[in-house]
CSV table of C-alpha atoms and ligand atoms in Angstrom, one decimal:
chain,number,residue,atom,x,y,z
A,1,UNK,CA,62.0,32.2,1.8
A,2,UNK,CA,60.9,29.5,4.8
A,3,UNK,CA,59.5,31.3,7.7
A,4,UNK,CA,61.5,28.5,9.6
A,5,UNK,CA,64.6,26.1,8.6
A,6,UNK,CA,66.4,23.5,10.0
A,7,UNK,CA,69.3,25.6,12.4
A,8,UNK,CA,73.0,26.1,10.5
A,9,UNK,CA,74.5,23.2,10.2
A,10,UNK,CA,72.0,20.5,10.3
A,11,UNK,CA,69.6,19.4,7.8
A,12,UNK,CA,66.6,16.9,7.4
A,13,UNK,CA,67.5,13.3,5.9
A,14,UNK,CA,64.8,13.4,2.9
A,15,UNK,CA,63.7,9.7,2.3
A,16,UNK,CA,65.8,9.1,-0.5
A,17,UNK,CA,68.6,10.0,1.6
A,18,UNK,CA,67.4,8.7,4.8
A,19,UNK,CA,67.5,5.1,2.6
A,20,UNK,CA,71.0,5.4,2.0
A,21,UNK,CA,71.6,5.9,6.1
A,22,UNK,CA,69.2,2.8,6.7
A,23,UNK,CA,71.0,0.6,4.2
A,24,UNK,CA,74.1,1.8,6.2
A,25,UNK,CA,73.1,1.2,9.6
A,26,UNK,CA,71.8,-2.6,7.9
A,27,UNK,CA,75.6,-3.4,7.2
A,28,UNK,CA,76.7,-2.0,10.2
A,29,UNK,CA,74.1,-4.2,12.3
A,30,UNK,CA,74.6,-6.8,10.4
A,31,UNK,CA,78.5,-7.2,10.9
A,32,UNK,CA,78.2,-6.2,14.4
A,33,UNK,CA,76.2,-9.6,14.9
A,34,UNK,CA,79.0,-11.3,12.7
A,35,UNK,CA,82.0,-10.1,15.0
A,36,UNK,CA,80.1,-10.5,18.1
A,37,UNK,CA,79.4,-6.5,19.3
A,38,UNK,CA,76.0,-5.8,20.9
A,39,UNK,CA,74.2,-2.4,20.7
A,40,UNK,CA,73.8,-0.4,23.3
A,41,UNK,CA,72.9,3.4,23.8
A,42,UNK,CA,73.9,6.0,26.0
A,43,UNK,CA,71.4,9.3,26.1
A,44,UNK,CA,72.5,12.1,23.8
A,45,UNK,CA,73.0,14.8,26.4
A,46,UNK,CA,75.9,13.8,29.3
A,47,UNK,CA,77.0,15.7,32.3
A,48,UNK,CA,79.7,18.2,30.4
A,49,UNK,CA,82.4,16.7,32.6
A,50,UNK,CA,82.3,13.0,31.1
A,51,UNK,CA,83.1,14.4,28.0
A,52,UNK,CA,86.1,17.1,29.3
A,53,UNK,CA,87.3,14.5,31.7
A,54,UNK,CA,87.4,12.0,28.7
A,55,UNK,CA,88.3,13.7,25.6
A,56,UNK,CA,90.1,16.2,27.2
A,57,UNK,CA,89.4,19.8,28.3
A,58,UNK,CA,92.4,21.5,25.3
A,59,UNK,CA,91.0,19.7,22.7
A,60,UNK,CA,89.0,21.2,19.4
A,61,UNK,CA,85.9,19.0,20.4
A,62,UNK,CA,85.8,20.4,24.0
A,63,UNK,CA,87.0,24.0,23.5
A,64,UNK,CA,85.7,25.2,20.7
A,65,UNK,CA,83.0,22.3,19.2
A,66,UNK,CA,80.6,21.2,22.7
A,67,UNK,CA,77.2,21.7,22.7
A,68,UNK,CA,76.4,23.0,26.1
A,69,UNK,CA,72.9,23.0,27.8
A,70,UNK,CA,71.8,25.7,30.0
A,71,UNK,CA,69.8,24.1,33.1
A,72,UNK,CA,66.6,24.6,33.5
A,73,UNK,CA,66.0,23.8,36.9
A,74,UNK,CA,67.9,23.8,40.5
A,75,UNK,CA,69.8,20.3,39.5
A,76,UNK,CA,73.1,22.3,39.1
A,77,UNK,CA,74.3,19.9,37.0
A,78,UNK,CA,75.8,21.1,33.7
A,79,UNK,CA,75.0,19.0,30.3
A,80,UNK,CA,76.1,19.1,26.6
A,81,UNK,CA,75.3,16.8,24.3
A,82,UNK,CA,77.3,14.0,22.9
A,83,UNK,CA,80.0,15.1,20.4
A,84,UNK,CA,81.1,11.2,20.3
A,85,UNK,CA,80.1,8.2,21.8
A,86,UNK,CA,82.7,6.6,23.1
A,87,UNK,CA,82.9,8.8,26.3
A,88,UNK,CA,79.1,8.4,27.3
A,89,UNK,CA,79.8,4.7,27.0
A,90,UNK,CA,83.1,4.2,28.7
A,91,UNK,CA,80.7,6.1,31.5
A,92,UNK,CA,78.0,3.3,31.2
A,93,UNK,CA,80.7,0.8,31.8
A,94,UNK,CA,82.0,1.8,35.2
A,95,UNK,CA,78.6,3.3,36.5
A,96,UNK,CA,77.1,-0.5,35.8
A,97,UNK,CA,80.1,-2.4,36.7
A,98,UNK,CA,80.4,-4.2,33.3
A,99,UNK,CA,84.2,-5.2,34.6
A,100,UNK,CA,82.2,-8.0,36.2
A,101,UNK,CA,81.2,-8.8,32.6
A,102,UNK,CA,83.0,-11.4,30.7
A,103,UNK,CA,85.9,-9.4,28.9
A,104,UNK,CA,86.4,-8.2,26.4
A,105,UNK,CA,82.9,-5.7,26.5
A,106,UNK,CA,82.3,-5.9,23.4
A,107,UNK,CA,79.6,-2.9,22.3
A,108,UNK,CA,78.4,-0.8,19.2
A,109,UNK,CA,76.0,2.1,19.0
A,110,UNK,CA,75.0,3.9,15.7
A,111,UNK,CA,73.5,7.4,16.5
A,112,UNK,CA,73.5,11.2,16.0
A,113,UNK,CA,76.4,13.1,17.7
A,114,UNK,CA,76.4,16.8,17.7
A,115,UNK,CA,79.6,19.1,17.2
A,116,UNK,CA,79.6,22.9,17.4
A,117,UNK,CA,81.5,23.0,14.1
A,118,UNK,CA,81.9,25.5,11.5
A,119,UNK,CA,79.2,24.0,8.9
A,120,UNK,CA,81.0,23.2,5.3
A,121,UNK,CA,80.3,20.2,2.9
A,122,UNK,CA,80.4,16.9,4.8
A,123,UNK,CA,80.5,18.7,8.3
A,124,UNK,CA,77.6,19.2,10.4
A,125,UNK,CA,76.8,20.2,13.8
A,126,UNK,CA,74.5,16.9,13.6
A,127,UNK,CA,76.2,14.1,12.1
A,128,UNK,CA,75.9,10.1,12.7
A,129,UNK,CA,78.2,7.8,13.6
A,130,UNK,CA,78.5,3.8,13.9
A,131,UNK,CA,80.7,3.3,16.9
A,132,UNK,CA,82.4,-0.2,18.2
A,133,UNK,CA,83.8,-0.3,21.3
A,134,UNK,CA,85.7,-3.5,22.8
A,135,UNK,CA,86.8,-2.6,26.9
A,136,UNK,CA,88.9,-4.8,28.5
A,137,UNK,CA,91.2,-6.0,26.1
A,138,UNK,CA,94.6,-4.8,25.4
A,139,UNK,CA,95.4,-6.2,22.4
A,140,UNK,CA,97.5,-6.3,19.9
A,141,UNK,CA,95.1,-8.9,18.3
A,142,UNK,CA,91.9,-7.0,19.0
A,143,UNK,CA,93.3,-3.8,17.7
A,144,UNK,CA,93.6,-5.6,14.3
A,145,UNK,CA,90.4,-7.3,14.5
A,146,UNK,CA,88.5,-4.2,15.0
A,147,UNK,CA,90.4,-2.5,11.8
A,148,UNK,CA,89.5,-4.5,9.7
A,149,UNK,CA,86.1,-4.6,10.7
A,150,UNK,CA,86.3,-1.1,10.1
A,151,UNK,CA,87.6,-1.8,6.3
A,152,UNK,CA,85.1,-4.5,6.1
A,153,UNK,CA,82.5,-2.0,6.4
A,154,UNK,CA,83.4,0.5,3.6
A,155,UNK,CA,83.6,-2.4,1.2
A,156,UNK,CA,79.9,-3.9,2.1
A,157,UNK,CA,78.3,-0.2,2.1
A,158,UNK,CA,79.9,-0.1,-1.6
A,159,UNK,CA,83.3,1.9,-0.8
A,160,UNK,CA,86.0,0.0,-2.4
A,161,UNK,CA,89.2,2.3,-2.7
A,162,UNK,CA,89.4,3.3,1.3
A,163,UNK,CA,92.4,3.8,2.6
A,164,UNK,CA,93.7,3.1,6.3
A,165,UNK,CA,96.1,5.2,7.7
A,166,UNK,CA,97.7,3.8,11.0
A,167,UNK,CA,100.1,4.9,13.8
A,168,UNK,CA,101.2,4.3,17.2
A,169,UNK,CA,101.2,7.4,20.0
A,170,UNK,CA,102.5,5.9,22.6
A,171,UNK,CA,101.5,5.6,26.3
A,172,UNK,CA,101.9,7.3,29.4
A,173,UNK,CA,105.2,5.7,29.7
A,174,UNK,CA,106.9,7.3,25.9
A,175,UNK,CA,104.5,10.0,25.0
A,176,UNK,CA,105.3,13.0,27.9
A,177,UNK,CA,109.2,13.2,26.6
A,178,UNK,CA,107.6,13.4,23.2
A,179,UNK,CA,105.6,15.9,23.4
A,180,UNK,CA,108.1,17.8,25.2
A,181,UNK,CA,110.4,17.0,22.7
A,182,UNK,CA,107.9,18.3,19.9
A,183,UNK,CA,107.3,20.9,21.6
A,184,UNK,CA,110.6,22.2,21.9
A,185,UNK,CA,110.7,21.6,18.0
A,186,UNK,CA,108.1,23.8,17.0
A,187,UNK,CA,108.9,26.2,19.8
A,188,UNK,CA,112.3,27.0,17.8
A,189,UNK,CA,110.5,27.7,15.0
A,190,UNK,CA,107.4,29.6,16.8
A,191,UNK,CA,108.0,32.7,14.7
A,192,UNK,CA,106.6,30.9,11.7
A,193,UNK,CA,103.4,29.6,13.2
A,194,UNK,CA,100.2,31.1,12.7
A,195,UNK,CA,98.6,32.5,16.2
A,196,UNK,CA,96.3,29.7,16.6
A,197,UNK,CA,98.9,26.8,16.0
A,198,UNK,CA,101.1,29.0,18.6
A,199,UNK,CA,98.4,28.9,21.4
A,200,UNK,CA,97.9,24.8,20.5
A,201,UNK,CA,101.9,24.7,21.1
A,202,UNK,CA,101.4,25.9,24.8
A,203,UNK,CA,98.4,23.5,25.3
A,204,UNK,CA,98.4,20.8,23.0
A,205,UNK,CA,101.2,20.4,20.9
A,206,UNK,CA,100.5,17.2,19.1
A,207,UNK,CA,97.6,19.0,17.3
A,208,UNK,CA,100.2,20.6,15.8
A,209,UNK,CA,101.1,17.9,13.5
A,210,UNK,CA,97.9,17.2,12.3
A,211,UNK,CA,96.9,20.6,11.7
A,212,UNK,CA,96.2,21.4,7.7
A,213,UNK,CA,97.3,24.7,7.6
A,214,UNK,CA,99.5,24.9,4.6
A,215,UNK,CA,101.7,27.2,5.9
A,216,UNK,CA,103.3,24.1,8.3
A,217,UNK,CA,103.7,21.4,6.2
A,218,UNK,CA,107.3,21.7,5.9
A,219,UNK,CA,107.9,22.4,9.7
A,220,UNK,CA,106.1,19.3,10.1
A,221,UNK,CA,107.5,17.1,7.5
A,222,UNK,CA,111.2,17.5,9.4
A,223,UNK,CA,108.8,17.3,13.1
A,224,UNK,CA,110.2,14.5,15.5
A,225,UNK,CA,108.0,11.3,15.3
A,226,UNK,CA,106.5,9.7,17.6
A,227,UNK,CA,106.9,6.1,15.8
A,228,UNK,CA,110.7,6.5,16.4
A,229,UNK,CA,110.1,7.2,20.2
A,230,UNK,CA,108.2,4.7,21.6
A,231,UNK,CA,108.9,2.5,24.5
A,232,UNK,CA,109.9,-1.3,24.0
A,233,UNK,CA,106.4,-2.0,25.4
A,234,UNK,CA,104.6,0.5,23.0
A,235,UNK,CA,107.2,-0.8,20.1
A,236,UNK,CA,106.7,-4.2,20.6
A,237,UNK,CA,102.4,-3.4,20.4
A,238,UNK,CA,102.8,-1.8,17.4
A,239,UNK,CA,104.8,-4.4,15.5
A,240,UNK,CA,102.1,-7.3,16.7
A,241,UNK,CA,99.2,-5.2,15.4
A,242,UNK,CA,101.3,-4.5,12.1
A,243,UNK,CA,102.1,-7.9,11.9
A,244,UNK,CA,98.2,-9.3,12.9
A,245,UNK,CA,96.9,-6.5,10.3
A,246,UNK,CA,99.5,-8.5,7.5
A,247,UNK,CA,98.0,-11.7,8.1
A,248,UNK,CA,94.7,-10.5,7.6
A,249,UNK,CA,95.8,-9.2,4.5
A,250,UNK,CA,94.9,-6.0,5.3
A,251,UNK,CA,97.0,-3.0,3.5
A,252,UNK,CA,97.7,0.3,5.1
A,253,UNK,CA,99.8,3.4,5.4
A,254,UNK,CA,101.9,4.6,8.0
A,255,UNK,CA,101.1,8.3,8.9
A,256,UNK,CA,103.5,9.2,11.9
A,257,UNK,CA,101.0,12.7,11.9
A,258,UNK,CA,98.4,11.0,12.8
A,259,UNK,CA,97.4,11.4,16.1
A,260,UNK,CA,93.4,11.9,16.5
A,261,UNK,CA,92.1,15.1,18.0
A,262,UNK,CA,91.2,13.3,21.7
A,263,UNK,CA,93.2,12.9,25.0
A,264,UNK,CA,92.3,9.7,25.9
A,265,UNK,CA,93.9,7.9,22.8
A,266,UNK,CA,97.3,5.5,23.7
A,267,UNK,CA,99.0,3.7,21.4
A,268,UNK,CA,97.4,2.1,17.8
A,269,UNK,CA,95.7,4.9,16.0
A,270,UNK,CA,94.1,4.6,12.8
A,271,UNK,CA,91.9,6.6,10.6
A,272,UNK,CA,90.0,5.8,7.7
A,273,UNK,CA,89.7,7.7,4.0
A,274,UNK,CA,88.8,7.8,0.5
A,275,UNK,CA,91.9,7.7,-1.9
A,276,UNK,CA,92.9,10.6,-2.9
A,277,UNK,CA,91.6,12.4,-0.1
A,278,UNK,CA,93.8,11.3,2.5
A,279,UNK,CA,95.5,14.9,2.9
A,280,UNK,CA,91.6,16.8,3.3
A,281,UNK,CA,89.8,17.0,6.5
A,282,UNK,CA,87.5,14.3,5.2
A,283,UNK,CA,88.1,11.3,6.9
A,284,UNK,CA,85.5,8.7,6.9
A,285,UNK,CA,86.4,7.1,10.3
A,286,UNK,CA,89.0,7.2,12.8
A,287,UNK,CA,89.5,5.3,16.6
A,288,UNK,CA,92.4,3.8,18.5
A,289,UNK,CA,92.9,2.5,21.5
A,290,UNK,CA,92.2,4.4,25.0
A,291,UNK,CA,94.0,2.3,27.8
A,292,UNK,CA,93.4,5.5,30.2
A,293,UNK,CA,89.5,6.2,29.6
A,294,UNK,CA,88.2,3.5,32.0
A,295,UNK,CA,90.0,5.3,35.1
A,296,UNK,CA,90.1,8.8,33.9
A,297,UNK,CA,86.3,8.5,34.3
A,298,UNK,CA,86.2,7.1,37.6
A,299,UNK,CA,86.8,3.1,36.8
A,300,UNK,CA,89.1,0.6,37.5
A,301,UNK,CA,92.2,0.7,35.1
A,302,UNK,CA,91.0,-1.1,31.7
A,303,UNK,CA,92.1,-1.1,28.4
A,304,UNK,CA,90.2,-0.7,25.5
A,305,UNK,CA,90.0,0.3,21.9
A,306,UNK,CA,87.4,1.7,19.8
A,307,UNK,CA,86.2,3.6,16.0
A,308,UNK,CA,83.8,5.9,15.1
A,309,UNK,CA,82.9,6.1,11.6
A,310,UNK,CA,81.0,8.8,10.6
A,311,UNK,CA,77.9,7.4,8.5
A,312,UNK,CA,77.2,11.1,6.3
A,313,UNK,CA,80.4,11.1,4.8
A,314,UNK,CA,80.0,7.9,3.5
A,315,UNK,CA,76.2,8.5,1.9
A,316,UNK,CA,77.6,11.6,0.4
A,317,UNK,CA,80.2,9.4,-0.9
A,318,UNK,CA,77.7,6.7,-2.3
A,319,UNK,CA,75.7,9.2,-3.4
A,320,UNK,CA,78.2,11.3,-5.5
A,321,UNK,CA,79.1,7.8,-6.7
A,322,UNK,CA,75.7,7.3,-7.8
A,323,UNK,CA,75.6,4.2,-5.4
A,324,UNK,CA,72.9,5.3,-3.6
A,325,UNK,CA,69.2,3.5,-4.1
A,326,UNK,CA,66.1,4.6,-4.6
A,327,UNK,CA,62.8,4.2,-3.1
A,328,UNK,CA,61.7,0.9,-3.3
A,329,UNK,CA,58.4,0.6,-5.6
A,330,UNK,CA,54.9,-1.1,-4.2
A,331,UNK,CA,54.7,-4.7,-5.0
A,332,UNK,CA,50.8,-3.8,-6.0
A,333,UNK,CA,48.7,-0.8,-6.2
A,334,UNK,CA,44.8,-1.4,-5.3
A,335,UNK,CA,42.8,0.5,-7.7
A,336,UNK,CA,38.9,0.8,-8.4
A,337,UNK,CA,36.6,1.5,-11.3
A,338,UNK,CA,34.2,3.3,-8.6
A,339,UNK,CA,36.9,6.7,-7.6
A,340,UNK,CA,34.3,7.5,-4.5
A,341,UNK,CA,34.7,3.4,-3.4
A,342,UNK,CA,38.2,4.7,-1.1
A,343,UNK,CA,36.7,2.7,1.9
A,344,UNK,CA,36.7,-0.7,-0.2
A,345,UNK,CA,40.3,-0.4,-1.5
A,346,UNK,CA,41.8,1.0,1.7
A,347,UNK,CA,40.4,-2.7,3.5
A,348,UNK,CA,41.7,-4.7,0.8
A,349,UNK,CA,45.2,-3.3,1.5
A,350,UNK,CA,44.9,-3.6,4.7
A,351,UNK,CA,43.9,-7.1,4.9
A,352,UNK,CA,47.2,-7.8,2.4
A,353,UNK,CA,49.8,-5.0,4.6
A,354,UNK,CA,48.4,-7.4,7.5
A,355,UNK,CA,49.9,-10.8,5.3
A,356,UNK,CA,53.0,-8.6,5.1
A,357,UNK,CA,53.0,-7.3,1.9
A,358,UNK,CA,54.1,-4.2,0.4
A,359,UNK,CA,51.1,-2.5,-1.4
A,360,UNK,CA,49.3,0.8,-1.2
A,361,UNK,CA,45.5,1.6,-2.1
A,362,UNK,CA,44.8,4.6,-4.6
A,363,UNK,CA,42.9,7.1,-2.0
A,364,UNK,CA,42.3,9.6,-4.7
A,365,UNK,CA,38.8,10.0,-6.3
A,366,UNK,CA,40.3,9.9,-9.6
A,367,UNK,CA,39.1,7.9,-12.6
A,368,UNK,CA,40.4,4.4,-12.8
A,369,UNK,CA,43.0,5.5,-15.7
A,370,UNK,CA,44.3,8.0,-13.5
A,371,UNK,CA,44.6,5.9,-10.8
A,372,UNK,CA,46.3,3.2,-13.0
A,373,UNK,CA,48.8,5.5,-14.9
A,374,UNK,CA,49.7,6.4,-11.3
A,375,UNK,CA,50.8,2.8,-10.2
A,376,UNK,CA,52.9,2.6,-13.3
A,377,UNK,CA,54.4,5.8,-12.1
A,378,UNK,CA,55.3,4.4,-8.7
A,379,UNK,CA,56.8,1.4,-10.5
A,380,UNK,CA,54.7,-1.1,-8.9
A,381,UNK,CA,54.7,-4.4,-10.5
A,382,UNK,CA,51.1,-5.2,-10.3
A,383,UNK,CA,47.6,-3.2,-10.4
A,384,UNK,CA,44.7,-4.5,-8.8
A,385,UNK,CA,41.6,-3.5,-10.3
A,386,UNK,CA,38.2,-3.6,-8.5
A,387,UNK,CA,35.4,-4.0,-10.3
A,388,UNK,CA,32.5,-1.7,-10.1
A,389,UNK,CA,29.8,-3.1,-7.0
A,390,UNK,CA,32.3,-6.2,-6.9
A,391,UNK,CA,30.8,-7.4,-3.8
A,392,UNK,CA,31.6,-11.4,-4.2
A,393,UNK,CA,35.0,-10.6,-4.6
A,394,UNK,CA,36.0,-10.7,-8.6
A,395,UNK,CA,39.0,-8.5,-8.8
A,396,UNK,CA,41.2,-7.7,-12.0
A,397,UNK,CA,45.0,-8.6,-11.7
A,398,UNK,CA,46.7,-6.3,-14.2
A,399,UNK,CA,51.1,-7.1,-14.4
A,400,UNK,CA,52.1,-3.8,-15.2
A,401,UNK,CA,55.6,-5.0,-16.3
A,402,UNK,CA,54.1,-7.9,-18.3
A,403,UNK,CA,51.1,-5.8,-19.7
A,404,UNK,CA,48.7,-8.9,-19.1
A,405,UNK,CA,45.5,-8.8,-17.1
A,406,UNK,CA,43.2,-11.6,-15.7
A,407,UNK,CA,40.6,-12.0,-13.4
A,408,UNK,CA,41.5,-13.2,-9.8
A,409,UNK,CA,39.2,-13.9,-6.5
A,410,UNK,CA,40.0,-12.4,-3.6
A,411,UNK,CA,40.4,-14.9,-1.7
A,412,UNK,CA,43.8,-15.7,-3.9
A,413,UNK,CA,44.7,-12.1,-4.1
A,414,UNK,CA,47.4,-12.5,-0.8
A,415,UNK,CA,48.2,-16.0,-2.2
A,416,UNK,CA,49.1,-14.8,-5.9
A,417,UNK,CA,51.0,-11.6,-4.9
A,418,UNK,CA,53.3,-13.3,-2.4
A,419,UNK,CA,54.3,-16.2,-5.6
A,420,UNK,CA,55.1,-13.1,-7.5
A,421,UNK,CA,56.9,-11.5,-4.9
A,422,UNK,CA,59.4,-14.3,-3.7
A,423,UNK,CA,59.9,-15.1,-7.7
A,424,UNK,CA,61.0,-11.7,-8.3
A,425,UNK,CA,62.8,-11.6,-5.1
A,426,UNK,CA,64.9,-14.1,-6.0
A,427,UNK,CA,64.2,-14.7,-9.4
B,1,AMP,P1,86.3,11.8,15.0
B,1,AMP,O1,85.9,11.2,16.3
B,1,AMP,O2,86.4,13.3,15.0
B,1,AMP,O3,87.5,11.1,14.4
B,1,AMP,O4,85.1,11.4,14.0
B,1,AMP,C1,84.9,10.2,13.5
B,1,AMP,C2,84.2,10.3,12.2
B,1,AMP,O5,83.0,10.9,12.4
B,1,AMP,C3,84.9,11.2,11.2
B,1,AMP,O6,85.9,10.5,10.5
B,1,AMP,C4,83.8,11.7,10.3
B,1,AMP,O7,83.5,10.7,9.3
B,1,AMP,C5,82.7,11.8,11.3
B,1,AMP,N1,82.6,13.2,11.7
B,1,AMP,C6,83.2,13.8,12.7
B,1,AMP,N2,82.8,15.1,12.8
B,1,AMP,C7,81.9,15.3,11.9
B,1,AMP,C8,81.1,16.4,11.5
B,1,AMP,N3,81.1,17.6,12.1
B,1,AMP,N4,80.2,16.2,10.4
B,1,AMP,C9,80.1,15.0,9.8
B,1,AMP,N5,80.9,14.0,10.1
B,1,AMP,C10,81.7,14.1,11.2
């Protein structure tokens, strides 16, 4: 046994695992340029009241899952870190006055967020997200937009058979008579809850329909729903994004329990899974839209709408998939026929890392057939051999694929490895 270990619930991303992440975040970069989002970042610790202002102080994320901080000092002021981002970033808008901005603000930020969870496969107290955030836009077309760049995603990191799940829960205007009305439902019945779904009925009775306890499923399959409730505005919303998300070609299911764990959500909701494992706590990526968040945390009132995909689930996926990718080999390995001559070989890469190229020097004393059988190992596609007291230069090019060898000047060395580089790049 360790003396010390990562804490419960988080663990180190080993390189071929932090590869998989980097690949991610490279697709989710790369279609935030294409749809026009910009990062940002907010810092990973937030006064504790942005986040039970925002998300809301009867929620699982706030009750039971926030990483408080314990000042240090005289400040007063009382931290946790973030357990999502879009809280910390609806902040950032109204303390900079990004109203002012053209609208919508359109933002993404791909980071750790940290949960005080209870640690089980493919849910950690540390976990990453890719989050997208467009403020000041109230849709319907925006809502579709940023679903299926959501869907988008899972297909370019390799996902093909994701799922969406979508439903509207209604605004400030429909959604207090609903929950009273829901909660009236499941009052009648309270006898058969289970004492923790009977304390959410007092102070958060919409939980109650997502909850997967087994023993409610049937209570909730007869539950009123909230699709059947809404107000002509919230109606009409819902049909446009349905109808926007149909031209895009873009299929999905309608799940009237969905209704995201946070406060702040109003109207589209959507969530994201494999298929299959739609009914499991193991979706991929959820968001909706938040038309109160702007002024709940101090701004003028804005709409805006937002996802969060969570970036672990989907390595695990890839990787249980066998889509994930290994380490990429050296294009060359420098080797030398003199094993104490470390100095020598250690220049010569430098000199070619400097022209951008992917090689590593053998820093072992070992023999030169050690030091070869090593590049082979690393899967490098080339072996350059110096020669013993090769001071003008002659070097040994040895194509470990090919299994051909010939002598080279250094002076051609950067030259000749970069042909062979673009040629199998694209070749
Ligand atoms: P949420 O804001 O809770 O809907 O989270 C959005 C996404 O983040 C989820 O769909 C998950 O993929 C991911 N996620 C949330 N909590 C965790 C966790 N504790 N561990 C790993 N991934 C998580």
């Amino acid at each position: 046994m360790p003396t010390f270990r990562a804490p419960r619930g988080t663990r180190d991303l080993l390189p071929p695992e932090r590869a998989v992440f980097g690949r991610l975040e490279a697709v989710a970069r790369d279609l935030s340029r294409r749809y026009g989002y910009r990062e940002m970042e907010t810092p990973l610790f937030e006064q504790a009241a942005v986040f039970e202002r925002g998300i809301g102080e009867m929620t699982d994320v706030i009750e039971k899952e926030l990483f408080r901080l314990v000042p240090r000092s005289e400040e007063g002021e009382v931290w946790a870190l973030r357990p999502e981002a879009t809280a910390g970033i609806v902040r950032g808008y109204v303390q900079h006055g990004m109203h002012t901005w053209p609208q919508p603000v359109k933002v993404s930020l791909i980071g750790p967020m940290f949960r005080y969870d209870r640690p089980q496969a493919g849910r950690y107290r540390q976990f990453w997200q890719w989050d997208v955030e467009a403020i000041g836009d109230p849709g319907p077309a925006i809502d579709a937009e940023l679903i299926e760049l959501g869907a988008r995603f899972y297909r370019e990191a390799g996902l093909d058979d994701v799922l969406l799940l979508l439903n509207s829960i209604g605004d400030t205007e429909c959604r207090p008579a609903y929950v009273a009305e829901l909660a009236a439902y499941f009052r009648e019945h309270a006898v058969q809850l289970p004492d923790l779904e009977r304390r959410r009925l007092e102070t958060n009775p919409l939980r109650l329909l997502d909850s997967k306890d087994p023993s409610l499923a049937a209570l909730q399959a007869r539950a009123p729903r909230i699709v059947d409730r809404l107000c002509p505005a919230c109606a009409e919303h819902f049909g446009a994004v349905r109808s926007h998300l149909d031209t895009l070609g873009i299929a999905y299911r309608l799940e009237p329990a969905l209704v995201r764990g946070l406060d702040y959500y109003t109207r589209t909701a959507f969530e994201y899974y494999r298929e299959g494992a739609e009914g499991q706590q193991q979706a991929l990526g959820g968001g909706g839209r938040y038309d109160g968040l702007v002024q709940l945390l101090g701004g003028q009132p804005t709409p805006g709408i937002g996802f969060a995909l969570g970036l672990d689930r989907v390595a695990l996926n890839l990787q249980s998939s066998g889509l994930a990718e290994g380490q990429r080999p050296p294009l060359a390995v420098i080797v030398g026929a003199e094993p104490a001559a470390t100095a020598e070989r250690l220049k010569l890469a430098t000199a070619l890392r400097a022209e951008g190229l992917p090689v590593r020097a053998d820093l072992s004393r070992r023999k030169l057939g050690r030091q070869l059988e090593g590049a082979a190992r690393d899967g490098a596609h080339f072996a350059v051999i110096v020669a013993e007291g090769s001071e003008n230069g002659a070097l040994q090019l040895k194509d470990l694929q090919a299994g051909t060898q010939r002598p080279l000047a250094a002076v051609d060395l950067a030259r000749e490895l970069r042909r062979a580089e673009s040629s199998h790049r694209h070749g």
